[in-house]
XYZ file of C-alpha atoms in Angstrom:
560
model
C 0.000 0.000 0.000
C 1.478 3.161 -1.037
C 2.370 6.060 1.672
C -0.170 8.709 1.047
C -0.018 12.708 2.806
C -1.224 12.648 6.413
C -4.481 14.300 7.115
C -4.322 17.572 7.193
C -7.710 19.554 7.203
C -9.534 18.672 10.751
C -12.959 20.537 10.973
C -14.147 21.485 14.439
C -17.737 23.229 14.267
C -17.562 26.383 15.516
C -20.594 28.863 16.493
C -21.225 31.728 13.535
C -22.980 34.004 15.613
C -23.931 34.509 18.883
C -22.309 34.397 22.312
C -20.630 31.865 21.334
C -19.233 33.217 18.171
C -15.877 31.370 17.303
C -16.245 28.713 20.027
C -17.032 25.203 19.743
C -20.650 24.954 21.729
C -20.006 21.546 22.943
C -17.024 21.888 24.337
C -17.669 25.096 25.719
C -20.624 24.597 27.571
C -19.951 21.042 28.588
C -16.764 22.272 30.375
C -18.678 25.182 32.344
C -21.174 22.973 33.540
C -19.125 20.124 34.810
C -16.818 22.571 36.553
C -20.023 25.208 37.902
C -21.651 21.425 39.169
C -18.008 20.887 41.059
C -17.899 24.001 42.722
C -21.959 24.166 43.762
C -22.169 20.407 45.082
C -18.273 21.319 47.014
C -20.005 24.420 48.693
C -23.743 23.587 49.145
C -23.316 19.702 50.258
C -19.208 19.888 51.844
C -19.476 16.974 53.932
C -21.515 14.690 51.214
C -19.370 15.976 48.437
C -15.535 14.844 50.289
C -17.275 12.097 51.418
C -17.995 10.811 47.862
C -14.740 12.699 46.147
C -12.424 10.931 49.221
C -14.034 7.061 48.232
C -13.552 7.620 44.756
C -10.022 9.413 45.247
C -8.935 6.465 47.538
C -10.279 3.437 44.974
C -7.991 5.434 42.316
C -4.884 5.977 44.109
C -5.000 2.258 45.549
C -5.781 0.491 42.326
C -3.800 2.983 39.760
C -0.513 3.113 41.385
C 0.812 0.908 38.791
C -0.505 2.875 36.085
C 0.365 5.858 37.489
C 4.477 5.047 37.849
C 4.587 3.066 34.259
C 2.935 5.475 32.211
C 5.670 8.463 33.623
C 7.862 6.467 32.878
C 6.976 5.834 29.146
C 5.994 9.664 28.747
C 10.145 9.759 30.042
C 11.536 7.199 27.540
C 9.796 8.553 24.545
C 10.923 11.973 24.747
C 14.603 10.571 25.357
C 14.472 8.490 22.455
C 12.541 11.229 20.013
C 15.417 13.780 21.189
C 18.430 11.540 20.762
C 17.338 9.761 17.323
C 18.577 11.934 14.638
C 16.352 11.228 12.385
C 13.183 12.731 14.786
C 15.137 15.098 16.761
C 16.165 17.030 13.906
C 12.639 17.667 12.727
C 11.058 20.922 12.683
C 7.797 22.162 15.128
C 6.464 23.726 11.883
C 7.453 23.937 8.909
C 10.403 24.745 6.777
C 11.056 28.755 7.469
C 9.466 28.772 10.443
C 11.280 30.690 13.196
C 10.387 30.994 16.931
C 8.995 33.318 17.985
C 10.688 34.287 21.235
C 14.243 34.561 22.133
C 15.518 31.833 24.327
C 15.232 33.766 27.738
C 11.381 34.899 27.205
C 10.597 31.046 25.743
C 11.936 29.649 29.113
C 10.474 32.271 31.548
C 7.067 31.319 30.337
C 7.919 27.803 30.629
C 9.317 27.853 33.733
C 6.775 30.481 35.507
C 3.329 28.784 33.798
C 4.410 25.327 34.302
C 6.229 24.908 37.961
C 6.811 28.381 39.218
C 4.148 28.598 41.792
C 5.011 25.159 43.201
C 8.676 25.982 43.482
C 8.230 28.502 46.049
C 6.386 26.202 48.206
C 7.981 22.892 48.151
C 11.611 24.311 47.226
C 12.112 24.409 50.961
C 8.948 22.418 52.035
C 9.747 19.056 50.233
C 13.014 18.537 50.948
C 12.527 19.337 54.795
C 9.887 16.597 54.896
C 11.798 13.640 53.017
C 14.597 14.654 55.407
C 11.980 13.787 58.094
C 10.655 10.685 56.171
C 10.956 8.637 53.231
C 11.191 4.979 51.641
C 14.855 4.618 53.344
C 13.694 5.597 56.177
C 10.464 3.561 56.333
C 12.846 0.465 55.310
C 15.603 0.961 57.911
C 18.192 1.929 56.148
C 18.516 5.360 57.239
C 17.371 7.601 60.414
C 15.097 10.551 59.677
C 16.383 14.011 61.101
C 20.201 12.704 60.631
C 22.592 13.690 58.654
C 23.042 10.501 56.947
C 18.965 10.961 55.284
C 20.291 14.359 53.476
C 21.185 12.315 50.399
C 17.878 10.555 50.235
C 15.954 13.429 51.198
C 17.179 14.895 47.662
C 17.157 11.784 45.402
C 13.161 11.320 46.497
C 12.549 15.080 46.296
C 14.390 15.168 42.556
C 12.132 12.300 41.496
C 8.711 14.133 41.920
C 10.487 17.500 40.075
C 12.643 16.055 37.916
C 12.286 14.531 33.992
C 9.380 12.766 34.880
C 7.657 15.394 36.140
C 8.463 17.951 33.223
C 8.442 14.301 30.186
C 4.323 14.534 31.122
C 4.553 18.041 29.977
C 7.401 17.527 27.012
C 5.060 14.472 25.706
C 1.725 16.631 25.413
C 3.302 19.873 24.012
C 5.212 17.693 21.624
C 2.494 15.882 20.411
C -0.088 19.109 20.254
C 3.158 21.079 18.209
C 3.888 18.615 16.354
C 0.428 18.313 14.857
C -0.858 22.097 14.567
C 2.384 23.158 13.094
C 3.777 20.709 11.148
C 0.064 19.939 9.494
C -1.807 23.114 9.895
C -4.011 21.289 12.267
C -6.271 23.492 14.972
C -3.707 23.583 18.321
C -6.009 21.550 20.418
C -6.225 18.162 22.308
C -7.717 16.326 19.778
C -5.512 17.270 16.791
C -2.980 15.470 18.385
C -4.764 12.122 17.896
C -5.196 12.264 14.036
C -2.944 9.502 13.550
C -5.483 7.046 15.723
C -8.698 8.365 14.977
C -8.196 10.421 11.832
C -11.660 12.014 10.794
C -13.401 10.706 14.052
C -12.131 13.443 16.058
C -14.123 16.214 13.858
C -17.147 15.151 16.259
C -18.510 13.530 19.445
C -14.986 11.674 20.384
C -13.139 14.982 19.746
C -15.412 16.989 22.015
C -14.984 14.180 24.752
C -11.373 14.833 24.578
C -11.582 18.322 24.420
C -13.546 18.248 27.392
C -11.772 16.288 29.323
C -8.499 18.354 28.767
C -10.162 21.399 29.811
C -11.699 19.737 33.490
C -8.529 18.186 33.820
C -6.280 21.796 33.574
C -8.731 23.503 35.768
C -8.591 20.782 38.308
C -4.652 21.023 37.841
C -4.692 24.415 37.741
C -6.532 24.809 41.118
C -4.355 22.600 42.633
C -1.179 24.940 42.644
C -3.422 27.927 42.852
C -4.276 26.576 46.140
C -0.800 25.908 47.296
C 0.113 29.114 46.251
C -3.043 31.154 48.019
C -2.108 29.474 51.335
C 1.383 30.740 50.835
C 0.342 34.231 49.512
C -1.450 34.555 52.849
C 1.451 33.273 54.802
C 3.711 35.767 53.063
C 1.132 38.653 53.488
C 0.484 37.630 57.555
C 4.782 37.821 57.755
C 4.246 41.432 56.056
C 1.927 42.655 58.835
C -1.246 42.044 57.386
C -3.277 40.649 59.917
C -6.850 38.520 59.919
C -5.523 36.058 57.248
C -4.842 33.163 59.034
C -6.280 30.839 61.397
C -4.901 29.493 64.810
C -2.890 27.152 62.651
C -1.464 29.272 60.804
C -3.319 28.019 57.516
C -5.373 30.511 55.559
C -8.927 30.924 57.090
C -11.818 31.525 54.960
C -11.317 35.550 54.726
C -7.680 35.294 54.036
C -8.885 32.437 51.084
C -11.282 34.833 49.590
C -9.384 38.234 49.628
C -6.020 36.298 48.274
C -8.243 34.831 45.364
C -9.863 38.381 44.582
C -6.185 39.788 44.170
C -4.829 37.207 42.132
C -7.776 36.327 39.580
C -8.055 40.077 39.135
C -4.741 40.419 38.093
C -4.682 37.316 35.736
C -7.764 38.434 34.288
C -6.728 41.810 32.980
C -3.443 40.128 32.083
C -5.215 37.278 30.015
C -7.168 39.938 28.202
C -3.870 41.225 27.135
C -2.675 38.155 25.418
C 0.231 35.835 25.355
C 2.789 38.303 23.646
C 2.169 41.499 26.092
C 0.710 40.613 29.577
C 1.805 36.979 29.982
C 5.599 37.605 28.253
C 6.161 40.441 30.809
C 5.145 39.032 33.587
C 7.305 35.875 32.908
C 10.045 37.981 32.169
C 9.503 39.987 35.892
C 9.034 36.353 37.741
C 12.123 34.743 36.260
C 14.548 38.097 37.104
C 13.229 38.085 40.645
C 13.262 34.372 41.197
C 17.335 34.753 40.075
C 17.627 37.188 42.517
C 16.126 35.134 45.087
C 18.215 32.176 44.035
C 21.033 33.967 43.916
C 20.670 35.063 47.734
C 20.562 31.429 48.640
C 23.493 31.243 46.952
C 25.606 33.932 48.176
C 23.962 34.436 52.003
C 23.020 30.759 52.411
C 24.007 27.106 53.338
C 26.514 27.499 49.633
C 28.021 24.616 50.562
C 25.808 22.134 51.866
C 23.836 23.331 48.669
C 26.573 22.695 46.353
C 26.901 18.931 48.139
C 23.057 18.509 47.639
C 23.401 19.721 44.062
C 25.898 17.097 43.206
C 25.009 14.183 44.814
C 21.400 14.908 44.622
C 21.236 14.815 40.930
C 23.704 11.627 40.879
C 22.136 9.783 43.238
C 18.782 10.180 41.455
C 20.334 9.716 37.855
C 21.767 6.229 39.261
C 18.703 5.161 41.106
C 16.436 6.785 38.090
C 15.687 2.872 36.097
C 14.601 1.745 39.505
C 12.605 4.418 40.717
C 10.773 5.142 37.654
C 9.186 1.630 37.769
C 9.249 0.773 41.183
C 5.573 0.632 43.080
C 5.661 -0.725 46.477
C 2.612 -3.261 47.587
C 1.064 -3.783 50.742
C 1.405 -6.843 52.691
C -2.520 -6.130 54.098
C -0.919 -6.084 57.194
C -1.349 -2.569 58.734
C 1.542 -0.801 60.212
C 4.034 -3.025 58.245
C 6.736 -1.834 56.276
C 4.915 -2.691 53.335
C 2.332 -1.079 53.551
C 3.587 2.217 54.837
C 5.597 2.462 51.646
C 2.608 2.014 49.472
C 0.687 4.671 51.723
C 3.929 7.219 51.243
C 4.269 6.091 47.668
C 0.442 6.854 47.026
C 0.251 10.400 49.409
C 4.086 11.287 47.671
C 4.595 9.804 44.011
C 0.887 9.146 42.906
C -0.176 12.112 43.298
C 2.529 14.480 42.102
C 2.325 12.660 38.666
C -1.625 12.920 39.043
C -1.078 16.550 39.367
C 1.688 16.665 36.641
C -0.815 14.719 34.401
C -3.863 17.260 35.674
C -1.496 19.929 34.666
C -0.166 18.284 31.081
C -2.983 19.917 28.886
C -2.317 23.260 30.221
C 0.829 22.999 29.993
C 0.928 21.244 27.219
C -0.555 23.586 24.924
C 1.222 26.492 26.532
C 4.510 24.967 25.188
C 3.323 24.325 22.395
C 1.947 27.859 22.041
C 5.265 29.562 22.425
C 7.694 26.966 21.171
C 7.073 27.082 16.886
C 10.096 26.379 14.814
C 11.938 24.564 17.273
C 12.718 20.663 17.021
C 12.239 17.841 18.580
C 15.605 18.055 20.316
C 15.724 21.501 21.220
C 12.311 21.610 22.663
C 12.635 18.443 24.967
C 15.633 20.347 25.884
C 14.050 22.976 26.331
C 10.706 21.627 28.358
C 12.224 18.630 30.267
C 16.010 19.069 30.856
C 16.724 22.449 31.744
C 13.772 23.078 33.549
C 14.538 19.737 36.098
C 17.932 21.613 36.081
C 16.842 24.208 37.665
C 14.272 22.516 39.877
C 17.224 20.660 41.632
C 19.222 23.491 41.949
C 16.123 25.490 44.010
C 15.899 22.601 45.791
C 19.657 22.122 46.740
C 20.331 25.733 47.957
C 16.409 27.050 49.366
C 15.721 23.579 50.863
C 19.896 22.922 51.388
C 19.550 25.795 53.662
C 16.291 25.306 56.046
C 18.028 22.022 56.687
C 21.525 23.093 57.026
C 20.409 25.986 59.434
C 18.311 23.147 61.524
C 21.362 20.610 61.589
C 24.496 22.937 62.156
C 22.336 26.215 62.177
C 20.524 26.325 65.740
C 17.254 27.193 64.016
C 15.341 24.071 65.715
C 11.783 24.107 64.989
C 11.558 27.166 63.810
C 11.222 26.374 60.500
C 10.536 22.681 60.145
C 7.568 23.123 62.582
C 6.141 25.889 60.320
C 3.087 25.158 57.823
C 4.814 24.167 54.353
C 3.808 27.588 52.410
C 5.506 29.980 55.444
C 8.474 27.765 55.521
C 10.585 30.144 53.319
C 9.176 33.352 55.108
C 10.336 31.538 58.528
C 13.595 30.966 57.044
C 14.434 34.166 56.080
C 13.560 35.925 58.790
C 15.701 33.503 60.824
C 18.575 34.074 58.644
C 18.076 38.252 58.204
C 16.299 39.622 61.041
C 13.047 40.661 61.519
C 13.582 44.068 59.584
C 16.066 42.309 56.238
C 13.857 39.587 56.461
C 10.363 41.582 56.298
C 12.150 43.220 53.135
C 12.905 40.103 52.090
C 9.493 38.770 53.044
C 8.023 40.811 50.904
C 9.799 40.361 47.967
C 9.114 36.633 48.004
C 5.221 37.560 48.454
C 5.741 40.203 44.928
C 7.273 36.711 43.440
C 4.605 34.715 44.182
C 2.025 36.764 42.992
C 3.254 36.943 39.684
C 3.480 33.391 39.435
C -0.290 33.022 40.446
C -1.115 35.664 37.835
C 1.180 33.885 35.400
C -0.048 30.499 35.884
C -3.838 31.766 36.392
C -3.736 34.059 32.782
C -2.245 31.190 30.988
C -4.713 28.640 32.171
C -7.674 31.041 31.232
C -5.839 31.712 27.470
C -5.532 27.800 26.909
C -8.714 27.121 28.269
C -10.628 29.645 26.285
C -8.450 28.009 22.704
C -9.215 24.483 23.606
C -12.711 25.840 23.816
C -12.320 27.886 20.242
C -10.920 24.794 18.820
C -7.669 25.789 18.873
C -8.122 29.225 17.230
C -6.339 31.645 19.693
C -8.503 34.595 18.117
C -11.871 34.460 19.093
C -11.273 35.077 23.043
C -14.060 37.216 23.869
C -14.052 39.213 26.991
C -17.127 37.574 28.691
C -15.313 34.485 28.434
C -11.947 35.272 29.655
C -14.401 36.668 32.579
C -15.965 33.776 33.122
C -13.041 31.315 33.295
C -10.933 33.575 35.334
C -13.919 33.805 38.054
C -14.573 30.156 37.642
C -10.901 29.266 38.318
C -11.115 31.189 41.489
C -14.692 29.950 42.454
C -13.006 26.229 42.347
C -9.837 27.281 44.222
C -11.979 29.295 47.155
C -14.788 26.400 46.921
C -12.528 23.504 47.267
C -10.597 25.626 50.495
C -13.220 26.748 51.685
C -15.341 23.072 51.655
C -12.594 21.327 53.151
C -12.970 23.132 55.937
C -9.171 23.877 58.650
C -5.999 22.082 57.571
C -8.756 20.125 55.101
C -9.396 22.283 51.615
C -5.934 21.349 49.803
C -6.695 17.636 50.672
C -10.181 18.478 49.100
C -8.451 20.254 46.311
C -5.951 17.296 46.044
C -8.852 14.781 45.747
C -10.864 16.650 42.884
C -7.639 16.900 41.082
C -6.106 13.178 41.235
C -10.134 12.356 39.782
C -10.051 14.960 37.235
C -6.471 14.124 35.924
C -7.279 9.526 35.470
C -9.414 10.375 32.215
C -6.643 12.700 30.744
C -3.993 10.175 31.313
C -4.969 8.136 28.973
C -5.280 10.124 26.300
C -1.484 11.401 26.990
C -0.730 7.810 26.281
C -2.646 7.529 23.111
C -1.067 10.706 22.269
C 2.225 8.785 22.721
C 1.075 6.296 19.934
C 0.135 8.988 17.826
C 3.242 10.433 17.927
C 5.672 8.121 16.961
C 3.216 6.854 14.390
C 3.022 9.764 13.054
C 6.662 10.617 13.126
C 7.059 7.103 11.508
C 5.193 7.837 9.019
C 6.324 11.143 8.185
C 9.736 9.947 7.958
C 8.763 7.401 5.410
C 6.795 9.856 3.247
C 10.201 12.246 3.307
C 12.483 9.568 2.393
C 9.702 8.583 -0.888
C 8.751 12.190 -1.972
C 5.797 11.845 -0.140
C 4.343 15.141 1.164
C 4.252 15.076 5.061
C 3.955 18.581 6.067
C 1.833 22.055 4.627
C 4.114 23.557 2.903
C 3.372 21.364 -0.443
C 0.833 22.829 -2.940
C -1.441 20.062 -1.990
C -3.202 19.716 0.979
C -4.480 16.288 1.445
C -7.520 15.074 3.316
C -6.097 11.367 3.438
C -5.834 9.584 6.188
C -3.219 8.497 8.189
């Protein structure tokens, strides 16, 4: 059978007139409604709803552990191998001519501050404290929590939820989404990235499914480190002298919830409305210049050399244990207490779920990359999305959480900042190491940092959101619904806090999210398929004069 051109016209109806003008109507209102039912049954029935979203959160992370760990793991090895072969890593995310569009500094601030920003402020110092406390070694005897000798597991555990795994579910998505739009002039949606499966099928009903799903799954992801990053935004604004925030815990209460989410969804709003190339760009730029400046103060006033030792052996201790980790899934005995079965409880509360939310966050992501990354290849944008940015993840990690522990082993901090709540962990620290005058400067420049990675992450989320919803067409985004989504991001975010109740609306956050993000996950493996099908096949056409990309005089309608 000879090789014919891949498809390459994928009609998506779209509303002519209307409220709706531009928009695909199924997907559109689908989406709202699933996510306004969330948010209604979370706030008018609390107890009934995280009764119901905790037994169906708990069948999940106890039955798809497997899942969960194997498919990283593939999303990891076929990036790898699509960057290293020469013959895909060379190709082009568009087509021949095509030239990115932003300079290698603005292409990775938007990366880094839409993708992982938010999160880095809070675990940076949080995560590696706790797996210094506890982790697998630990819970199998082969190391003492608190010591000394648990610093280099703390770091090889830590580097395995933020490293290439983490930022492969991200790579594999964008890829596949880039790969498709650009290369084939296909709309820059979920479902164009499936064309080599379904072909035609994903014009309709199965399309909109997948649509759909994408866009529950990146609000659910979405509100996820929005709510990390509200409870931290509150911390940072209580350590500023803004009182009435907080609770007796020192968690945000349900004022502190409501006038952090006002701030930041006002701000994303107006900077959605803006666009990618002016709002978004700038504030990326601001976030990345700041977050060097608060890197570089670890580096210069902090624990340099315990961070430098946690840099090193952190990163080779979790390339050499990286083949067993990224398959390993630990199985209870059914005995409770055992050894056994605390590492499958630490494995699902610890590894599960950070590649449930990394999965939650893919078609967000995703499509943001994709976005911003046309005319690079294959090899320059796993580069790019999935090597540098672990990079830098460890290095956060080795000198901001390097330093909380170093000041609580050798420092005589105690428990002043391991006995903190995990988003005013950093504000404790610095104030410890500066003063309470440096350190309310300080303080406060953190809390300026973190609110421009809210706004980043929240603008972006409403802009991909709103084009998954156009399929794929970044023009149509009418105000009313950048409005909407931005309000609707906020009402899950303060819902889910607010539902759960003290100490219990990020668990209630968590649950939604690990639920929302099992349907996507299987499309990001089908979108695996699809991609090295499709590269396959496109590297067959090449090598017979076949055309495989739009810039041919023909465009072809032929299926895969």
């Amino acid at each position: 059978m000879s090789l014919k051109p891949p498809l390459m016209d994928l009609p998506i109806q779209t509303s002519d007139n209307g409220f709706y003008t531009g928009f695909s109507k199924s997907v559109a209102i689908y989406s709202k409604i699933i996510v306004a039912i969330l948010v209604i049954w979370a706030v008018v029935f609390p107890e009934q709803a995280g009764r119901i979203l905790n037994a169906i959160n708990s069948f999940i992370l106890a039955n798809t552990a497997y899942w969960y760990i194997y498919i990283v793991a593939l999303f990891f090895t076929v990036c790898t191998v699509l960057a290293i072969i020469p013959a895909s890593g060379r190709l082009k995310l568009g087509v021949e001519g095509d030239k990115p569009e932003f300079g290698d500094f603005s292409w990775f601030s938007m990366m880094f501050g839409a993708a992982i920003g938010v999160g880095m402020l809070t675990w940076a110092v949080a995560e590696p404290v706790y797996h210094f406390q506890n982790n697998p070694d630990v819970i199998a005897g082969f190391a003492e929590g608190g010591n000394a000798d648990n610093v280099r597991n703390a770091y090889k555990w830590s580097n395995l939820h933020w490293g290439f795994g983490a930022w492969a579910c991200y790579g594999i998505t964008g890829m596949a989404m880039a790969y498709f739009s650009y290369r084939r002039g296909l709309p820059l949606t979920v479902r164009s990235s499936l064309t080599p499966i379904f072909g035609k099928a994903l014009s309709g009903a199965l399309g909109n499914v997948i649509d759909i799903v994408a866009v529950v799954a990146t609000i659910l992801g979405v509100a996820q480190a929005l709510g990390f990053g509200v409870e931290q935004f509150v911390a940072g604004m209580t350590r500023i002298g803004i009182g009435g925030m907080t609770n007796e815990a020192g968690t945000a209460n349900t004022y502190g919830v409501l006038v952090a989410i006002a701030i930041i969804m006002t701000a994303s709003t107006a900077s959605a409305l803006s666009g990618v190339g002016k709002g978004i760009k700038l504030l990326s730029n601001v976030n990345m210049v700041l977050s060097i400046f608060l890197l570089g103060f670890f580096l210069v006033f902090g624990s340099t050399f315990f961070g430098l030792n946690a840099l090193f052996f952190g990163i080779i201790d979790y390339i050499m244990a990286l083949p067993k980790l990224m398959f390993q899934v630990f199985r209870t005995d059914g005995i409770e207490g055992s050894v056994a079965t605390k590492l499958e409880n630490w494995q699902g509360a610890w590894s599960v779920f950070y590649w449930a939310w990394w999965v939650a966050f893919a078609p967000f992501v995703g499509m943001f990359l994709a976005r911003i990354s046309k005319g690079r290849t294959i090899r320059e944008f796993v580069l790019g999305a999935m090597i540098i940015p672990a990079i830098m993840c460890f290095v956060w990690f080795s000198f901001a959480g390097g330093t909380a522990i170093d000041l609580t082993l050798n420092g005589g901090a105690g428990d002043v900042i391991f006995s903190r709540p995990d988003g005013d962990k950093i504000f404790a620290m610095v104030v410890y190491m500066l003063g309470q005058n440096l350190g309310w400067i300080m303080s406060a420049l953190i809390v300026i940092l973190l609110l421009t990675y809210l706004v980043t992450t929240a603008d972006s989320a409403v802009l991909i959101v709103n084009t998954i919803n156009a399929a794929g067409d970044e023009g149509p985004k009418a105000r009313p619904h950048i409005y909407f989504w931005g309000i609707a991001l906020g009402a899950v975010v303060a819902g889910l806090l607010i539902a759960g109740g003290p100490g219990g609306g990020l668990k209630a956050i968590q649950t939604a999210m690990v639920i929302g993000a099992f349907p996507f996950s299987i499309v990001m493996v089908l979108q695996c398929g699809a991609l090295i099908k499709g590269i396959w096949n496109d590297t067959k056409r090449s090598s017979n004069g076949v055309q495989a990309t739009t810039d041919s005089v023909v465009v072809s309608a032929a299926a895969e």
